[in-house]
Amino acid sequence: MDQPDQSAPQKGTVTQRAIEQIKAMIGEGRLEPGQRLPTERDLAVQLGISRSSMREAIRALTVLGVLEARHGSGIYVTQLEAGDLLETFGVVADLSRGPQLVELLEVRRVLESTATALAAARISSDQLADVEKHLEAMSATDDPEEILSHDLAFHRTIAFAAGNDTMAAILEGLSSRTFRARVWRGYQEEGAFERTRREHARIHRALVARDPEAARAAAAAHVGEVEEWLRAQLDG
């Protein structure tokens, strides 16, 4: 029986190399956002790989949102907006369970506190008014769905006010409605409505005072409460 040729490159390796090469072309500016890719055949020749490996590489980068197929027109580099590229992150958050859910909350606590600190220095009066509007709406109802909706909007406004689109996109993924609803449902069973409102009010006061460190501490404490509650549930 013939032994497999150990020197032959594995298909996955070739495809991965093609992915990295296309990413390098974009990173180096040889392919710009919105630009049409060379044909599959020309790109395969240019990179010295088979067309099947090139096809797999293009398919993988399309799934990741780096490339997009336009019917009858070809393959294009997307505009590379952070929100588009991080959509898969939201799916991970939606499907996570147990310890991984705690890890995601830990990441959210770090980023949320940083975003809130930046927002305290950068937030506009209109954005501050929006934050206050959602805070008041949360205080005016005991309906969990309404509170969740305004809670999401409260944090989304703050993340946007931080002025960092990539950070806001990551936080949007970590704060997807499905993810938050699952945590929220159990957390609110503990009778935490009032505590949640107090924590949001503390964040709002820090933003009004334009005090980044107070804003950072208030946001970290707020997400940290949920994180610690979830840890206790898993340990219980």
Tab-separated table of C-alpha atoms in Angstrom:
chain	number	residue	atom	x	y	z
A	1	MET	CA	0.000	0.000	0.000
A	2	ASP	CA	1.416	3.372	-0.993
A	3	GLN	CA	2.219	5.817	1.773
A	4	PRO	CA	0.635	9.266	1.430
A	5	ASP	CA	2.964	11.909	0.094
A	6	GLN	CA	3.924	13.824	3.236
A	7	SER	CA	5.349	16.671	1.179
A	8	ALA	CA	2.062	17.408	-0.642
A	9	PRO	CA	0.428	20.563	0.724
A	10	GLN	CA	-2.873	19.955	2.523
A	11	LYS	CA	-5.899	21.564	0.878
A	12	GLY	CA	-6.924	23.374	4.090
A	13	THR	CA	-3.436	24.834	4.374
A	14	VAL	CA	-3.473	26.071	0.774
A	15	THR	CA	-6.916	27.620	1.248
A	16	GLN	CA	-5.819	29.277	4.478
A	17	ARG	CA	-2.754	30.683	2.730
A	18	ALA	CA	-4.999	32.088	-0.009
A	19	ILE	CA	-7.225	33.705	2.630
A	20	GLU	CA	-4.204	35.314	4.268
A	21	GLN	CA	-2.858	36.533	0.913
A	22	ILE	CA	-6.149	38.165	-0.054
A	23	LYS	CA	-6.356	39.789	3.393
A	24	ALA	CA	-2.782	41.048	2.925
A	25	MET	CA	-3.698	42.550	-0.456
A	26	ILE	CA	-6.531	44.457	1.231
A	27	GLY	CA	-4.389	45.444	4.214
A	28	GLU	CA	-1.633	46.756	1.951
A	29	GLY	CA	-4.086	48.727	-0.189
A	30	ARG	CA	-3.664	46.639	-3.335
A	31	LEU	CA	-7.376	45.910	-3.035
A	32	GLU	CA	-9.521	48.759	-1.743
A	33	PRO	CA	-12.946	48.623	-0.023
A	34	GLY	CA	-15.601	48.534	-2.736
A	35	GLN	CA	-13.154	47.327	-5.396
A	36	ARG	CA	-13.924	44.343	-7.642
A	37	LEU	CA	-11.616	41.347	-7.268
A	38	PRO	CA	-9.756	39.952	-10.283
A	39	THR	CA	-11.455	36.852	-11.704
A	40	GLU	CA	-11.140	33.640	-9.723
A	41	ARG	CA	-8.856	32.224	-12.451
A	42	ASP	CA	-6.592	35.292	-12.602
A	43	LEU	CA	-6.331	35.465	-8.813
A	44	ALA	CA	-5.490	31.748	-8.617
A	45	VAL	CA	-2.711	32.205	-11.200
A	46	GLN	CA	-1.459	35.347	-9.449
A	47	LEU	CA	-1.232	33.572	-6.080
A	48	GLY	CA	-0.030	30.275	-7.534
A	49	ILE	CA	-2.820	28.034	-6.226
A	50	SER	CA	-5.619	25.935	-7.695
A	51	ARG	CA	-8.953	27.452	-8.626
A	52	SER	CA	-10.759	25.140	-6.165
A	53	SER	CA	-8.643	26.418	-3.266
A	54	MET	CA	-9.197	30.003	-4.427
A	55	ARG	CA	-12.955	29.344	-4.597
A	56	GLU	CA	-12.920	28.055	-1.002
A	57	ALA	CA	-10.909	31.067	0.167
A	58	ILE	CA	-13.339	33.484	-1.487
A	59	ARG	CA	-16.296	31.616	0.002
A	60	ALA	CA	-14.757	31.788	3.498
A	61	LEU	CA	-14.033	35.523	3.225
A	62	THR	CA	-17.584	36.097	1.948
A	63	VAL	CA	-19.022	34.333	5.011
A	64	LEU	CA	-16.821	36.546	7.211
A	65	GLY	CA	-18.153	39.650	5.459
A	66	VAL	CA	-14.793	40.694	3.998
A	67	LEU	CA	-15.958	39.981	0.436
A	68	GLU	CA	-19.406	40.136	-1.143
A	69	ALA	CA	-20.757	38.429	-4.258
A	70	ARG	CA	-22.830	40.671	-6.519
A	71	HIS	CA	-25.022	38.669	-8.861
A	72	GLY	CA	-23.817	38.935	-12.440
A	73	SER	CA	-21.109	41.416	-11.493
A	74	GLY	CA	-18.403	39.552	-9.592
A	75	ILE	CA	-16.787	39.517	-6.147
A	76	TYR	CA	-16.091	42.794	-4.348
A	77	VAL	CA	-14.278	43.875	-1.206
A	78	THR	CA	-16.925	45.102	1.231
A	79	GLN	CA	-16.746	48.563	2.762
A	80	LEU	CA	-15.183	46.828	5.787
A	81	GLU	CA	-17.505	48.496	8.279
A	82	ALA	CA	-16.920	47.165	11.782
A	83	GLY	CA	-20.598	46.367	12.273
A	84	ASP	CA	-20.691	44.159	9.176
A	85	LEU	CA	-17.496	42.314	10.029
A	86	LEU	CA	-18.553	41.663	13.632
A	87	GLU	CA	-21.994	40.206	12.902
A	88	THR	CA	-20.649	36.712	13.591
A	89	PHE	CA	-19.596	37.916	17.055
A	90	GLY	CA	-23.260	38.537	17.866
A	91	VAL	CA	-24.093	34.974	16.801
A	92	VAL	CA	-21.447	33.635	19.212
A	93	ALA	CA	-23.019	35.701	22.015
A	94	ASP	CA	-26.491	34.434	21.130
A	95	LEU	CA	-25.453	30.779	21.252
A	96	SER	CA	-23.055	30.817	24.213
A	97	ARG	CA	-23.857	29.022	27.438
A	98	GLY	CA	-22.429	28.515	30.903
A	99	PRO	CA	-18.819	29.594	31.500
A	100	GLN	CA	-18.515	31.077	28.004
A	101	LEU	CA	-21.468	33.346	28.798
A	102	VAL	CA	-19.592	34.578	31.880
A	103	GLU	CA	-16.495	35.225	29.751
A	104	LEU	CA	-18.541	37.314	27.331
A	105	LEU	CA	-19.971	39.336	30.228
A	106	GLU	CA	-16.424	39.868	31.508
A	107	VAL	CA	-15.402	41.242	28.092
A	108	ARG	CA	-18.526	43.385	28.018
A	109	ARG	CA	-17.699	44.807	31.471
A	110	VAL	CA	-14.221	45.853	30.319
A	111	LEU	CA	-15.435	47.427	27.071
A	112	GLU	CA	-18.630	48.943	28.491
A	113	SER	CA	-16.715	50.705	31.260
A	114	THR	CA	-14.151	52.039	28.755
A	115	ALA	CA	-16.861	53.201	26.330
A	116	THR	CA	-18.785	54.902	29.140
A	117	ALA	CA	-15.645	56.713	30.299
A	118	LEU	CA	-14.986	57.936	26.743
A	119	ALA	CA	-18.634	58.971	26.389
A	120	ALA	CA	-18.409	61.065	29.548
A	121	ALA	CA	-15.766	63.173	27.798
A	122	ARG	CA	-17.345	63.193	24.330
A	123	ILE	CA	-21.127	62.907	24.620
A	124	SER	CA	-23.210	65.619	22.929
A	125	SER	CA	-26.167	67.327	24.588
A	126	ASP	CA	-28.553	65.548	22.193
A	127	GLN	CA	-27.049	62.150	23.014
A	128	LEU	CA	-27.239	62.953	26.729
A	129	ALA	CA	-30.921	63.804	26.283
A	130	ASP	CA	-31.449	60.405	24.605
A	131	VAL	CA	-29.754	58.606	27.492
A	132	GLU	CA	-32.008	60.460	29.941
A	133	LYS	CA	-35.098	59.634	27.869
A	134	HIS	CA	-34.360	55.898	28.021
A	135	LEU	CA	-33.568	56.107	31.743
A	136	GLU	CA	-36.929	57.769	32.425
A	137	ALA	CA	-38.746	55.209	30.274
A	138	MET	CA	-37.139	52.368	32.260
A	139	SER	CA	-38.329	53.962	35.485
A	140	ALA	CA	-41.877	54.427	34.198
A	141	THR	CA	-42.660	50.737	33.603
A	142	ASP	CA	-42.394	47.309	35.196
A	143	ASP	CA	-42.815	45.489	31.876
A	144	PRO	CA	-39.628	43.390	31.404
A	145	GLU	CA	-39.728	43.662	27.600
A	146	GLU	CA	-40.040	47.453	27.682
A	147	ILE	CA	-37.273	47.743	30.245
A	148	LEU	CA	-35.022	45.478	28.167
A	149	SER	CA	-35.711	47.566	25.058
A	150	HIS	CA	-34.795	50.833	26.794
A	151	ASP	CA	-31.842	49.184	28.547
A	152	LEU	CA	-30.414	48.193	25.144
A	153	ALA	CA	-31.033	51.677	23.736
A	154	PHE	CA	-29.504	53.315	26.845
A	155	HIS	CA	-26.229	51.430	26.441
A	156	ARG	CA	-26.235	51.675	22.629
A	157	THR	CA	-26.476	55.487	22.812
A	158	ILE	CA	-23.575	55.617	25.248
A	159	ALA	CA	-21.428	53.276	23.125
A	160	PHE	CA	-22.099	55.411	20.054
A	161	ALA	CA	-21.288	58.589	22.013
A	162	ALA	CA	-17.848	57.152	22.852
A	163	GLY	CA	-16.889	57.942	19.252
A	164	ASN	CA	-15.288	54.587	18.454
A	165	ASP	CA	-17.324	52.702	15.846
A	166	THR	CA	-15.385	49.466	16.219
A	167	MET	CA	-15.871	49.377	19.988
A	168	ALA	CA	-19.561	50.201	19.537
A	169	ALA	CA	-19.888	47.325	17.034
A	170	ILE	CA	-18.265	44.825	19.407
A	171	LEU	CA	-20.520	45.997	22.238
A	172	GLU	CA	-23.534	45.665	19.952
A	173	GLY	CA	-22.568	42.037	19.391
A	174	LEU	CA	-22.122	41.488	23.127
A	175	SER	CA	-25.426	43.206	23.824
A	176	SER	CA	-27.590	41.408	21.278
A	177	ARG	CA	-31.224	41.231	22.302
A	178	THR	CA	-31.236	37.417	22.505
A	179	PHE	CA	-28.118	37.336	24.674
A	180	ARG	CA	-29.298	40.074	27.021
A	181	ALA	CA	-32.830	38.679	27.296
A	182	ARG	CA	-31.533	35.293	28.444
A	183	VAL	CA	-29.385	36.811	31.180
A	184	TRP	CA	-31.958	39.471	32.013
A	185	ARG	CA	-34.810	36.999	32.466
A	186	GLY	CA	-33.054	35.119	35.237
A	187	TYR	CA	-31.480	38.193	36.789
A	188	GLN	CA	-34.798	40.007	37.099
A	189	GLU	CA	-36.325	37.015	38.855
A	190	GLU	CA	-34.100	38.030	41.735
A	191	GLY	CA	-36.125	41.240	42.066
A	192	ALA	CA	-33.346	43.432	40.678
A	193	PHE	CA	-35.490	46.038	38.869
A	194	GLU	CA	-34.796	48.779	41.396
A	195	ARG	CA	-31.109	47.994	41.656
A	196	THR	CA	-30.808	48.094	37.858
A	197	ARG	CA	-32.542	51.476	37.759
A	198	ARG	CA	-30.211	52.843	40.452
A	199	GLU	CA	-27.155	51.612	38.534
A	200	HIS	CA	-28.373	53.245	35.319
A	201	ALA	CA	-29.091	56.481	37.186
A	202	ARG	CA	-25.519	56.434	38.561
A	203	ILE	CA	-24.126	56.064	35.037
A	204	HIS	CA	-26.322	58.940	33.846
A	205	ARG	CA	-25.165	61.218	36.690
A	206	ALA	CA	-21.524	60.560	35.794
A	207	LEU	CA	-22.230	61.428	32.150
A	208	VAL	CA	-24.014	64.649	33.134
A	209	ALA	CA	-21.042	65.555	35.345
A	210	ARG	CA	-18.709	64.668	32.432
A	211	ASP	CA	-16.635	62.640	34.874
A	212	PRO	CA	-14.901	59.794	32.973
A	213	GLU	CA	-13.632	57.940	36.033
A	214	ALA	CA	-17.000	58.010	37.796
A	215	ALA	CA	-18.618	56.847	34.546
A	216	ARG	CA	-16.098	54.008	34.195
A	217	ALA	CA	-16.688	52.847	37.775
A	218	ALA	CA	-20.488	53.044	37.490
A	219	ALA	CA	-20.566	51.037	34.245
A	220	ALA	CA	-18.120	48.420	35.559
A	221	ALA	CA	-20.185	47.985	38.724
A	222	HIS	CA	-23.396	47.694	36.702
A	223	VAL	CA	-22.199	44.934	34.357
A	224	GLY	CA	-20.202	43.388	37.205
A	225	GLU	CA	-23.398	42.843	39.223
A	226	VAL	CA	-24.882	40.712	36.436
A	227	GLU	CA	-21.576	38.924	35.909
A	228	GLU	CA	-21.304	37.993	39.589
A	229	TRP	CA	-24.940	36.863	39.675
A	230	LEU	CA	-24.346	34.579	36.688
A	231	ARG	CA	-21.151	33.148	38.228
A	232	ALA	CA	-23.120	32.321	41.382
A	233	GLN	CA	-25.806	30.557	39.298
A	234	LEU	CA	-23.176	28.379	37.625
A	235	ASP	CA	-21.452	27.570	40.926
A	236	GLY	CA	-24.750	26.812	42.656
